[in-house]
Amino acid sequence: MPDVQYLRLDELSEAELHEAYEPPEEDWLRVNFVSSADGAATLEGLSGPLSGKADKRVFKVLRASCDVLLAGSGTVLAEGYGPLVLDPEREAWRTERGLPRVPVMAVASRSARLDPEAALFTHAPRRPVVVCAADAAVGHMAALREVADVVAVGHGEIDYEAALGVLRERGLRRVLCEGGPRVFGELIAADLVDELCLTVSPLLVGAGPIRVAEGRAAASA
Ligand SMILES: NC(=O)c1ccc[n+]([C@@H]2O[C@H](COP(=O)([O-])OP(=O)(O)OC[C@H]3O[C@@H](n4cnc5c(N)ncnc54)[C@H](OP(=O)(O)O)[C@@H]3O)[C@@H](O)[C@H]2O)c1
C-alpha cells in the first residue's frame, strides 16, 4: 500500500495544485471523472450537474498539464466539446514551461463517424487526432483526414494500446482521458490506466445513469 497524503484543495495555491498533479512518469495515462456519491456518471445525461467549484478547478489544472486530451465520441457529442482552448493563465503556465500553448485534442470513435465540420476540428488551435478502428469506413476516415490526423488501430474495436503507442511516438506522452465511461472501460480492460482522478459529489442520483466505467468487463481487478 503506497503512502497516502491528504491535502485540502482550498488550502492549495495554483502552483501547489499543479505540483500535486505533476505526473510521476513521462508516459502517464490519467483519467478524470466526476460521479455522484452513489456512483452515477451523469445527471440528466450530462456530467456538468455533478460538478462543482473544486472539481472544475482540478479539471482545468489537469487539462493544462497534459500533452493530449482524449475523449470518446459519446462524450464529445453529449457534452458539446468545442475546440480545445485554455484560459490565458493556463496558456501562460504552459508556455513558461516550454510547452505548446494548448494540448492536442484526440477523439476516440470506433466507427470514425464524426462530423469533420464540427468546430472541434475546424477551429482547433492544434491539429486534432481521431483514434478509430482500422476497419472503420474508408469514407469517414478520408473525410476526417482533411481536418485531423487519423490513427486507425485495431479490428472491430479500437486497439488503445497501439493508439497510445502512436501518440507517444509523437511526443504526446502525458495523456488525460476525460472519458466517457465506454472509453474508460476499454482502457481498464486493456490495463492501460495509470491514475484515476475522481471527484465524488455530495449528491444522490439514484438508479439509471451509467457508472464511470462501462462496456467490456476487465479480466482482473
Ligand atoms: N461524469 C463524468 O465525469 C463524465 C465524463 C465523460 C462523459 N460523461 C458522460 O458519459 C456519456 C458518454 O459516454 P459513453 O460511454 O456513452 O461514450 P464515450 O466513452 O465518450 O465514447 C463512446 C465510444 O465508444 C464507442 N462505442 C460505442 N459502443 C461501444 C461499445 N459497446 N463498446 C466500446 N465502445 C463503444 C464509440 O464509437 P462510435 O463513435 O463508433 O460510436 C466511441 O468510440 C455522456 O452522457 C457524458 O455526459 C461523464
PDB file of C-alpha atoms and ligand atoms in Angstrom:
ATOM      1  CA  MET A   1       0.000   0.000   0.000  1.00  0.00           C
ATOM      2  CA  PRO A   2       1.649   3.290  -1.047  1.00  0.00           C
ATOM      3  CA  ASP A   3       1.838   6.206   1.378  1.00  0.00           C
ATOM      4  CA  VAL A   4      -1.267   8.365   1.203  1.00  0.00           C
ATOM      5  CA  GLN A   5      -1.030  12.116   1.513  1.00  0.00           C
ATOM      6  CA  TYR A   6      -4.168  14.136   2.236  1.00  0.00           C
ATOM      7  CA  LEU A   7      -4.245  17.739   1.048  1.00  0.00           C
ATOM      8  CA  ARG A   8      -7.071  20.255   1.361  1.00  0.00           C
ATOM      9  CA  LEU A   9      -7.808  21.694  -2.048  1.00  0.00           C
ATOM     10  CA  ASP A  10      -8.930  25.070  -0.679  1.00  0.00           C
ATOM     11  CA  GLU A  11      -5.587  25.472   1.104  1.00  0.00           C
ATOM     12  CA  LEU A  12      -3.525  24.954  -2.062  1.00  0.00           C
ATOM     13  CA  SER A  13      -2.279  27.737  -4.312  1.00  0.00           C
ATOM     14  CA  GLU A  14      -2.430  27.214  -8.079  1.00  0.00           C
ATOM     15  CA  ALA A  15       1.285  26.388  -8.103  1.00  0.00           C
ATOM     16  CA  GLU A  16       0.839  23.840  -5.300  1.00  0.00           C
ATOM     17  CA  LEU A  17      -2.127  22.307  -7.103  1.00  0.00           C
ATOM     18  CA  HIS A  18      -0.104  21.941 -10.307  1.00  0.00           C
ATOM     19  CA  GLU A  19       2.711  20.385  -8.293  1.00  0.00           C
ATOM     20  CA  ALA A  20       0.314  17.935  -6.609  1.00  0.00           C
ATOM     21  CA  TYR A  21      -0.826  16.762 -10.042  1.00  0.00           C
ATOM     22  CA  GLU A  22       2.619  16.567 -11.642  1.00  0.00           C
ATOM     23  CA  PRO A  23       2.675  13.125 -13.315  1.00  0.00           C
ATOM     24  CA  PRO A  24       5.322  10.923 -11.659  1.00  0.00           C
ATOM     25  CA  GLU A  25       6.449   9.462 -15.000  1.00  0.00           C
ATOM     26  CA  GLU A  26       6.905  10.783 -18.537  1.00  0.00           C
ATOM     27  CA  ASP A  27       4.448   8.266 -20.004  1.00  0.00           C
ATOM     28  CA  TRP A  28       1.309   8.662 -17.938  1.00  0.00           C
ATOM     29  CA  LEU A  29      -2.345   7.959 -18.629  1.00  0.00           C
ATOM     30  CA  ARG A  30      -4.612   9.810 -16.278  1.00  0.00           C
ATOM     31  CA  VAL A  31      -8.391   9.583 -16.339  1.00  0.00           C
ATOM     32  CA  ASN A  32     -10.596  12.296 -14.863  1.00  0.00           C
ATOM     33  CA  PHE A  33     -14.220  11.783 -13.836  1.00  0.00           C
ATOM     34  CA  VAL A  34     -16.851  13.204 -11.560  1.00  0.00           C
ATOM     35  CA  SER A  35     -19.522  10.994 -10.033  1.00  0.00           C
ATOM     36  CA  SER A  36     -22.367  11.308  -7.567  1.00  0.00           C
ATOM     37  CA  ALA A  37     -21.899   9.782  -4.111  1.00  0.00           C
ATOM     38  CA  ASP A  38     -23.965   6.788  -5.284  1.00  0.00           C
ATOM     39  CA  GLY A  39     -21.855   6.214  -8.385  1.00  0.00           C
ATOM     40  CA  ALA A  40     -23.716   7.935 -11.239  1.00  0.00           C
ATOM     41  CA  ALA A  41     -21.585   9.408 -14.037  1.00  0.00           C
ATOM     42  CA  THR A  42     -24.387  11.593 -15.353  1.00  0.00           C
ATOM     43  CA  LEU A  43     -27.327  13.626 -14.163  1.00  0.00           C
ATOM     44  CA  GLU A  44     -29.859  14.397 -16.885  1.00  0.00           C
ATOM     45  CA  GLY A  45     -27.417  12.885 -19.390  1.00  0.00           C
ATOM     46  CA  LEU A  46     -24.504  15.192 -18.563  1.00  0.00           C
ATOM     47  CA  SER A  47     -21.586  15.381 -16.138  1.00  0.00           C
ATOM     48  CA  GLY A  48     -21.938  19.145 -15.566  1.00  0.00           C
ATOM     49  CA  PRO A  49     -24.714  18.946 -12.939  1.00  0.00           C
ATOM     50  CA  LEU A  50     -22.465  16.646 -10.864  1.00  0.00           C
ATOM     51  CA  SER A  51     -19.578  19.069 -10.925  1.00  0.00           C
ATOM     52  CA  GLY A  52     -18.780  21.915  -8.564  1.00  0.00           C
ATOM     53  CA  LYS A  53     -16.159  24.580  -7.909  1.00  0.00           C
ATOM     54  CA  ALA A  54     -13.491  22.169  -6.618  1.00  0.00           C
ATOM     55  CA  ASP A  55     -13.990  19.708  -9.491  1.00  0.00           C
ATOM     56  CA  LYS A  56     -13.804  22.494 -12.072  1.00  0.00           C
ATOM     57  CA  ARG A  57     -10.580  23.787 -10.550  1.00  0.00           C
ATOM     58  CA  VAL A  58      -8.903  20.378 -10.773  1.00  0.00           C
ATOM     59  CA  PHE A  59     -10.376  19.818 -14.256  1.00  0.00           C
ATOM     60  CA  LYS A  60      -8.631  22.960 -15.536  1.00  0.00           C
ATOM     61  CA  VAL A  61      -5.295  22.114 -13.923  1.00  0.00           C
ATOM     62  CA  LEU A  62      -5.383  18.609 -15.414  1.00  0.00           C
ATOM     63  CA  ARG A  63      -6.179  19.967 -18.868  1.00  0.00           C
ATOM     64  CA  ALA A  64      -3.355  22.478 -18.651  1.00  0.00           C
ATOM     65  CA  SER A  65      -0.788  19.866 -17.699  1.00  0.00           C
ATOM     66  CA  CYS A  66      -1.378  17.183 -20.360  1.00  0.00           C
ATOM     67  CA  ASP A  67       0.120  16.756 -23.831  1.00  0.00           C
ATOM     68  CA  VAL A  68      -3.065  15.286 -25.271  1.00  0.00           C
ATOM     69  CA  LEU A  69      -6.669  15.253 -24.155  1.00  0.00           C
ATOM     70  CA  LEU A  70      -8.504  12.065 -25.158  1.00  0.00           C
ATOM     71  CA  ALA A  71     -12.297  11.869 -25.142  1.00  0.00           C
ATOM     72  CA  GLY A  72     -14.754   9.423 -26.674  1.00  0.00           C
ATOM     73  CA  SER A  73     -17.194  10.436 -29.379  1.00  0.00           C
ATOM     74  CA  GLY A  74     -20.125   9.879 -26.995  1.00  0.00           C
ATOM     75  CA  THR A  75     -18.699  12.423 -24.583  1.00  0.00           C
ATOM     76  CA  VAL A  76     -17.687  14.900 -27.256  1.00  0.00           C
ATOM     77  CA  LEU A  77     -21.209  14.868 -28.687  1.00  0.00           C
ATOM     78  CA  ALA A  78     -23.149  14.776 -25.395  1.00  0.00           C
ATOM     79  CA  GLU A  79     -21.056  17.460 -23.729  1.00  0.00           C
ATOM     80  CA  GLY A  80     -20.728  19.595 -26.863  1.00  0.00           C
ATOM     81  CA  TYR A  81     -16.934  19.761 -26.954  1.00  0.00           C
ATOM     82  CA  GLY A  82     -15.663  22.689 -28.992  1.00  0.00           C
ATOM     83  CA  PRO A  83     -12.059  23.435 -29.957  1.00  0.00           C
ATOM     84  CA  LEU A  84      -9.610  22.801 -27.124  1.00  0.00           C
ATOM     85  CA  VAL A  85      -8.675  26.203 -25.745  1.00  0.00           C
ATOM     86  CA  LEU A  86      -7.329  27.243 -22.348  1.00  0.00           C
ATOM     87  CA  ASP A  87      -7.702  30.469 -20.427  1.00  0.00           C
ATOM     88  CA  PRO A  88      -4.775  32.921 -20.731  1.00  0.00           C
ATOM     89  CA  GLU A  89      -3.334  31.996 -17.292  1.00  0.00           C
ATOM     90  CA  ARG A  90      -3.161  28.310 -18.238  1.00  0.00           C
ATOM     91  CA  GLU A  91      -1.652  29.117 -21.620  1.00  0.00           C
ATOM     92  CA  ALA A  92       0.981  31.240 -19.874  1.00  0.00           C
ATOM     93  CA  TRP A  93       1.655  28.416 -17.397  1.00  0.00           C
ATOM     94  CA  ARG A  94       2.356  26.111 -20.342  1.00  0.00           C
ATOM     95  CA  THR A  95       4.469  28.472 -22.421  1.00  0.00           C
ATOM     96  CA  GLU A  96       6.613  29.334 -19.358  1.00  0.00           C
ATOM     97  CA  ARG A  97       7.463  25.621 -19.244  1.00  0.00           C
ATOM     98  CA  GLY A  98       8.276  25.417 -22.926  1.00  0.00           C
ATOM     99  CA  LEU A  99       5.071  23.549 -23.736  1.00  0.00           C
ATOM    100  CA  PRO A 100       2.864  24.303 -26.752  1.00  0.00           C
ATOM    101  CA  ARG A 101       0.123  26.824 -25.918  1.00  0.00           C
ATOM    102  CA  VAL A 102      -2.561  24.126 -25.721  1.00  0.00           C
ATOM    103  CA  PRO A 103      -2.659  20.314 -25.665  1.00  0.00           C
ATOM    104  CA  VAL A 104      -3.733  18.298 -28.705  1.00  0.00           C
ATOM    105  CA  MET A 105      -7.358  17.129 -28.742  1.00  0.00           C
ATOM    106  CA  ALA A 106      -7.883  13.442 -29.586  1.00  0.00           C
ATOM    107  CA  VAL A 107     -11.338  11.970 -30.177  1.00  0.00           C
ATOM    108  CA  ALA A 108     -11.906   8.208 -29.916  1.00  0.00           C
ATOM    109  CA  SER A 109     -14.591   6.859 -32.224  1.00  0.00           C
ATOM    110  CA  ARG A 110     -14.661   3.210 -33.173  1.00  0.00           C
ATOM    111  CA  SER A 111     -16.540   3.985 -36.418  1.00  0.00           C
ATOM    112  CA  ALA A 112     -14.907   7.365 -37.221  1.00  0.00           C
ATOM    113  CA  ARG A 113     -18.443   8.608 -37.771  1.00  0.00           C
ATOM    114  CA  LEU A 114     -17.680  12.171 -36.721  1.00  0.00           C
ATOM    115  CA  ASP A 115     -18.558  15.463 -38.377  1.00  0.00           C
ATOM    116  CA  PRO A 116     -15.396  16.950 -39.945  1.00  0.00           C
ATOM    117  CA  GLU A 117     -17.151  20.313 -39.991  1.00  0.00           C
ATOM    118  CA  ALA A 118     -17.548  20.387 -36.202  1.00  0.00           C
ATOM    119  CA  ALA A 119     -15.844  23.393 -34.597  1.00  0.00           C
ATOM    120  CA  LEU A 120     -13.721  20.999 -32.552  1.00  0.00           C
ATOM    121  CA  PHE A 121     -11.927  20.275 -35.848  1.00  0.00           C
ATOM    122  CA  THR A 122     -12.359  23.428 -37.909  1.00  0.00           C
ATOM    123  CA  HIS A 123     -11.353  25.856 -35.140  1.00  0.00           C
ATOM    124  CA  ALA A 124      -8.762  23.737 -33.362  1.00  0.00           C
ATOM    125  CA  PRO A 125      -5.624  25.664 -32.373  1.00  0.00           C
ATOM    126  CA  ARG A 126      -3.623  22.457 -32.962  1.00  0.00           C
ATOM    127  CA  ARG A 127      -4.425  19.748 -35.481  1.00  0.00           C
ATOM    128  CA  PRO A 128      -6.586  17.203 -33.641  1.00  0.00           C
ATOM    129  CA  VAL A 129      -6.258  13.432 -33.703  1.00  0.00           C
ATOM    130  CA  VAL A 130      -9.038  10.929 -34.373  1.00  0.00           C
ATOM    131  CA  VAL A 131      -8.487   7.455 -32.940  1.00  0.00           C
ATOM    132  CA  CYS A 132     -10.630   4.804 -34.630  1.00  0.00           C
ATOM    133  CA  ALA A 133     -10.663   1.114 -35.537  1.00  0.00           C
ATOM    134  CA  ALA A 134      -8.676   0.233 -38.654  1.00  0.00           C
ATOM    135  CA  ASP A 135     -11.822  -1.189 -40.281  1.00  0.00           C
ATOM    136  CA  ALA A 136     -13.860   1.995 -39.863  1.00  0.00           C
ATOM    137  CA  ALA A 137     -15.492   3.133 -43.113  1.00  0.00           C
ATOM    138  CA  VAL A 138     -12.857   4.390 -45.558  1.00  0.00           C
ATOM    139  CA  GLY A 139     -15.048   7.375 -46.480  1.00  0.00           C
ATOM    140  CA  HIS A 140     -15.350   8.534 -42.871  1.00  0.00           C
ATOM    141  CA  MET A 141     -11.602   8.271 -42.348  1.00  0.00           C
ATOM    142  CA  ALA A 142     -10.851  10.110 -45.601  1.00  0.00           C
ATOM    143  CA  ALA A 143     -13.167  12.990 -44.662  1.00  0.00           C
ATOM    144  CA  LEU A 144     -11.570  13.285 -41.229  1.00  0.00           C
ATOM    145  CA  ARG A 145      -8.034  13.263 -42.671  1.00  0.00           C
ATOM    146  CA  GLU A 146      -8.846  16.705 -44.131  1.00  0.00           C
ATOM    147  CA  VAL A 147      -9.048  18.154 -40.621  1.00  0.00           C
ATOM    148  CA  ALA A 148      -7.238  15.735 -38.303  1.00  0.00           C
ATOM    149  CA  ASP A 149      -4.579  13.048 -38.051  1.00  0.00           C
ATOM    150  CA  VAL A 150      -6.345   9.688 -38.121  1.00  0.00           C
ATOM    151  CA  VAL A 151      -4.849   6.897 -36.013  1.00  0.00           C
ATOM    152  CA  ALA A 152      -6.616   3.719 -37.173  1.00  0.00           C
ATOM    153  CA  VAL A 153      -5.736   0.754 -34.951  1.00  0.00           C
ATOM    154  CA  GLY A 154      -7.492  -2.484 -34.046  1.00  0.00           C
ATOM    155  CA  HIS A 155     -10.154  -4.507 -35.816  1.00  0.00           C
ATOM    156  CA  GLY A 156     -13.765  -4.180 -34.720  1.00  0.00           C
ATOM    157  CA  GLU A 157     -12.548  -2.287 -31.643  1.00  0.00           C
ATOM    158  CA  ILE A 158     -10.014   0.428 -31.089  1.00  0.00           C
ATOM    159  CA  ASP A 159      -6.658  -1.001 -30.001  1.00  0.00           C
ATOM    160  CA  TYR A 160      -5.944   1.578 -27.309  1.00  0.00           C
ATOM    161  CA  GLU A 161      -2.501   0.209 -26.506  1.00  0.00           C
ATOM    162  CA  ALA A 162      -1.438   0.724 -30.117  1.00  0.00           C
ATOM    163  CA  ALA A 163      -3.116   4.142 -30.189  1.00  0.00           C
ATOM    164  CA  LEU A 164      -1.208   5.260 -27.089  1.00  0.00           C
ATOM    165  CA  GLY A 165       1.989   3.978 -28.704  1.00  0.00           C
ATOM    166  CA  VAL A 166       1.370   6.215 -31.732  1.00  0.00           C
ATOM    167  CA  LEU A 167       0.609   9.223 -29.537  1.00  0.00           C
ATOM    168  CA  ARG A 168       3.773   8.633 -27.504  1.00  0.00           C
ATOM    169  CA  GLU A 169       5.886   8.374 -30.664  1.00  0.00           C
ATOM    170  CA  ARG A 170       4.607  11.858 -31.478  1.00  0.00           C
ATOM    171  CA  GLY A 171       5.721  13.178 -28.101  1.00  0.00           C
ATOM    172  CA  LEU A 172       2.189  13.127 -26.668  1.00  0.00           C
ATOM    173  CA  ARG A 173       3.170  11.241 -23.550  1.00  0.00           C
ATOM    174  CA  ARG A 174       1.074  12.722 -20.775  1.00  0.00           C
ATOM    175  CA  VAL A 175      -2.421  11.644 -21.711  1.00  0.00           C
ATOM    176  CA  LEU A 176      -5.514  12.977 -19.965  1.00  0.00           C
ATOM    177  CA  CYS A 177      -8.655  10.983 -20.707  1.00  0.00           C
ATOM    178  CA  GLU A 178     -11.942  12.715 -19.875  1.00  0.00           C
ATOM    179  CA  GLY A 179     -13.992   9.606 -20.603  1.00  0.00           C
ATOM    180  CA  GLY A 180     -16.533   8.712 -21.316  1.00  0.00           C
ATOM    181  CA  PRO A 181     -17.404   5.549 -19.477  1.00  0.00           C
ATOM    182  CA  ARG A 182     -17.058   3.301 -22.542  1.00  0.00           C
ATOM    183  CA  VAL A 183     -13.590   4.584 -23.338  1.00  0.00           C
ATOM    184  CA  PHE A 184     -12.626   4.266 -19.670  1.00  0.00           C
ATOM    185  CA  GLY A 185     -13.987   0.697 -19.603  1.00  0.00           C
ATOM    186  CA  GLU A 186     -11.834  -0.169 -22.622  1.00  0.00           C
ATOM    187  CA  LEU A 187      -8.747   1.414 -21.075  1.00  0.00           C
ATOM    188  CA  ILE A 188      -9.260  -0.522 -17.822  1.00  0.00           C
ATOM    189  CA  ALA A 189      -9.839  -3.784 -19.715  1.00  0.00           C
ATOM    190  CA  ALA A 190      -6.562  -3.207 -21.575  1.00  0.00           C
ATOM    191  CA  ASP A 191      -4.793  -2.391 -18.270  1.00  0.00           C
ATOM    192  CA  LEU A 192      -3.586   0.972 -19.529  1.00  0.00           C
ATOM    193  CA  VAL A 193      -4.739   3.324 -16.766  1.00  0.00           C
ATOM    194  CA  ASP A 194      -2.054   4.804 -14.505  1.00  0.00           C
ATOM    195  CA  GLU A 195      -4.258   7.114 -12.430  1.00  0.00           C
ATOM    196  CA  LEU A 196      -7.892   7.970 -11.847  1.00  0.00           C
ATOM    197  CA  CYS A 197      -8.759  11.457 -10.650  1.00  0.00           C
ATOM    198  CA  LEU A 198     -12.272  11.108  -9.285  1.00  0.00           C
ATOM    199  CA  THR A 199     -14.374  13.847  -7.768  1.00  0.00           C
ATOM    200  CA  VAL A 200     -17.231  12.465  -5.678  1.00  0.00           C
ATOM    201  CA  SER A 201     -20.030  14.995  -5.448  1.00  0.00           C
ATOM    202  CA  PRO A 202     -22.286  15.108  -2.379  1.00  0.00           C
ATOM    203  CA  LEU A 203     -25.348  14.154  -4.446  1.00  0.00           C
ATOM    204  CA  LEU A 204     -27.580  11.097  -4.674  1.00  0.00           C
ATOM    205  CA  VAL A 205     -28.841  10.468  -8.210  1.00  0.00           C
ATOM    206  CA  GLY A 206     -30.421   7.046  -7.795  1.00  0.00           C
ATOM    207  CA  ALA A 207     -30.606   4.184 -10.268  1.00  0.00           C
ATOM    208  CA  GLY A 208     -30.475   4.727 -14.014  1.00  0.00           C
ATOM    209  CA  PRO A 209     -27.423   6.630 -15.186  1.00  0.00           C
ATOM    210  CA  ILE A 210     -24.234   4.910 -16.309  1.00  0.00           C
ATOM    211  CA  ARG A 211     -21.239   4.432 -13.979  1.00  0.00           C
ATOM    212  CA  VAL A 212     -17.845   5.978 -14.746  1.00  0.00           C
ATOM    213  CA  ALA A 213     -16.722   2.689 -16.393  1.00  0.00           C
ATOM    214  CA  GLU A 214     -18.962   0.760 -18.796  1.00  0.00           C
ATOM    215  CA  GLY A 215     -18.713  -1.825 -21.580  1.00  0.00           C
ATOM    216  CA  ARG A 216     -16.302  -4.732 -21.630  1.00  0.00           C
ATOM    217  CA  ALA A 217     -15.503  -6.361 -18.283  1.00  0.00           C
ATOM    218  CA  ALA A 218     -11.867  -6.252 -17.181  1.00  0.00           C
ATOM    219  CA  ALA A 219     -10.140  -9.616 -16.662  1.00  0.00           C
ATOM    220  CA  SER A 220      -8.960  -8.767 -13.146  1.00  0.00           C
ATOM    221  CA  ALA A 221      -9.330  -6.020 -10.580  1.00  0.00           C
TER     222      ALA A 221
HETATM  223  N1  LIG B   1     -19.068  12.021 -15.072  1.00  0.00           N
HETATM  224  C1  LIG B   1     -18.077  12.308 -15.884  1.00  0.00           C
HETATM  225  O1  LIG B   1     -17.016  12.751 -15.430  1.00  0.00           O
HETATM  226  C2  LIG B   1     -18.239  12.050 -17.364  1.00  0.00           C
HETATM  227  C3  LIG B   1     -17.102  12.127 -18.186  1.00  0.00           C
HETATM  228  C4  LIG B   1     -17.262  11.881 -19.548  1.00  0.00           C
HETATM  229  C5  LIG B   1     -18.505  11.569 -20.064  1.00  0.00           C
HETATM  230  N2  LIG B   1     -19.572  11.507 -19.255  1.00  0.00           N
HETATM  231  C6  LIG B   1     -20.896  11.171 -19.813  1.00  0.00           C
HETATM  232  O2  LIG B   1     -20.794   9.908 -20.451  1.00  0.00           O
HETATM  233  C7  LIG B   1     -21.640   9.860 -21.586  1.00  0.00           C
HETATM  234  C8  LIG B   1     -20.834   9.444 -22.812  1.00  0.00           C
HETATM  235  O3  LIG B   1     -20.092   8.298 -22.527  1.00  0.00           O
HETATM  236  P1  LIG B   1     -20.141   6.976 -23.425  1.00  0.00           P
HETATM  237  O4  LIG B   1     -19.574   5.894 -22.586  1.00  0.00           O
HETATM  238  O5  LIG B   1     -21.501   6.802 -23.985  1.00  0.00           O
HETATM  239  O6  LIG B   1     -19.230   7.350 -24.655  1.00  0.00           O
HETATM  240  P2  LIG B   1     -17.660   7.614 -24.791  1.00  0.00           P
HETATM  241  O7  LIG B   1     -16.905   6.654 -23.946  1.00  0.00           O
HETATM  242  O8  LIG B   1     -17.388   9.051 -24.632  1.00  0.00           O
HETATM  243  O9  LIG B   1     -17.433   7.331 -26.348  1.00  0.00           O
HETATM  244  C9  LIG B   1     -18.068   6.273 -26.993  1.00  0.00           C
HETATM  245  C10 LIG B   1     -17.062   5.461 -27.697  1.00  0.00           C
HETATM  246  O10 LIG B   1     -17.466   4.199 -27.579  1.00  0.00           O
HETATM  247  C11 LIG B   1     -17.654   3.606 -28.915  1.00  0.00           C
HETATM  248  N3  LIG B   1     -18.612   2.652 -28.623  1.00  0.00           N
HETATM  249  C12 LIG B   1     -19.898   2.570 -28.880  1.00  0.00           C
HETATM  250  N4  LIG B   1     -20.390   1.455 -28.383  1.00  0.00           N
HETATM  251  C13 LIG B   1     -19.381   0.824 -27.785  1.00  0.00           C
HETATM  252  C14 LIG B   1     -19.228  -0.376 -27.103  1.00  0.00           C
HETATM  253  N5  LIG B   1     -20.262  -1.179 -26.925  1.00  0.00           N
HETATM  254  N6  LIG B   1     -18.025  -0.703 -26.595  1.00  0.00           N
HETATM  255  C15 LIG B   1     -16.972   0.093 -26.767  1.00  0.00           C
HETATM  256  N7  LIG B   1     -17.037   1.256 -27.419  1.00  0.00           N
HETATM  257  C16 LIG B   1     -18.239   1.597 -27.924  1.00  0.00           C
HETATM  258  C17 LIG B   1     -17.937   4.770 -29.765  1.00  0.00           C
HETATM  259  O11 LIG B   1     -17.600   4.761 -31.128  1.00  0.00           O
HETATM  260  P3  LIG B   1     -18.552   5.382 -32.240  1.00  0.00           P
HETATM  261  O12 LIG B   1     -18.156   6.797 -32.456  1.00  0.00           O
HETATM  262  O13 LIG B   1     -18.254   4.499 -33.372  1.00  0.00           O
HETATM  263  O14 LIG B   1     -19.989   5.224 -31.755  1.00  0.00           O
HETATM  264  C18 LIG B   1     -16.930   5.684 -29.132  1.00  0.00           C
HETATM  265  O15 LIG B   1     -15.638   5.278 -29.550  1.00  0.00           O
HETATM  266  C19 LIG B   1     -22.246  11.239 -21.731  1.00  0.00           C
HETATM  267  O16 LIG B   1     -23.543  11.231 -21.176  1.00  0.00           O
HETATM  268  C20 LIG B   1     -21.323  12.116 -20.899  1.00  0.00           C
HETATM  269  O17 LIG B   1     -22.013  13.235 -20.379  1.00  0.00           O
HETATM  270  C21 LIG B   1     -19.468  11.725 -17.909  1.00  0.00           C
END
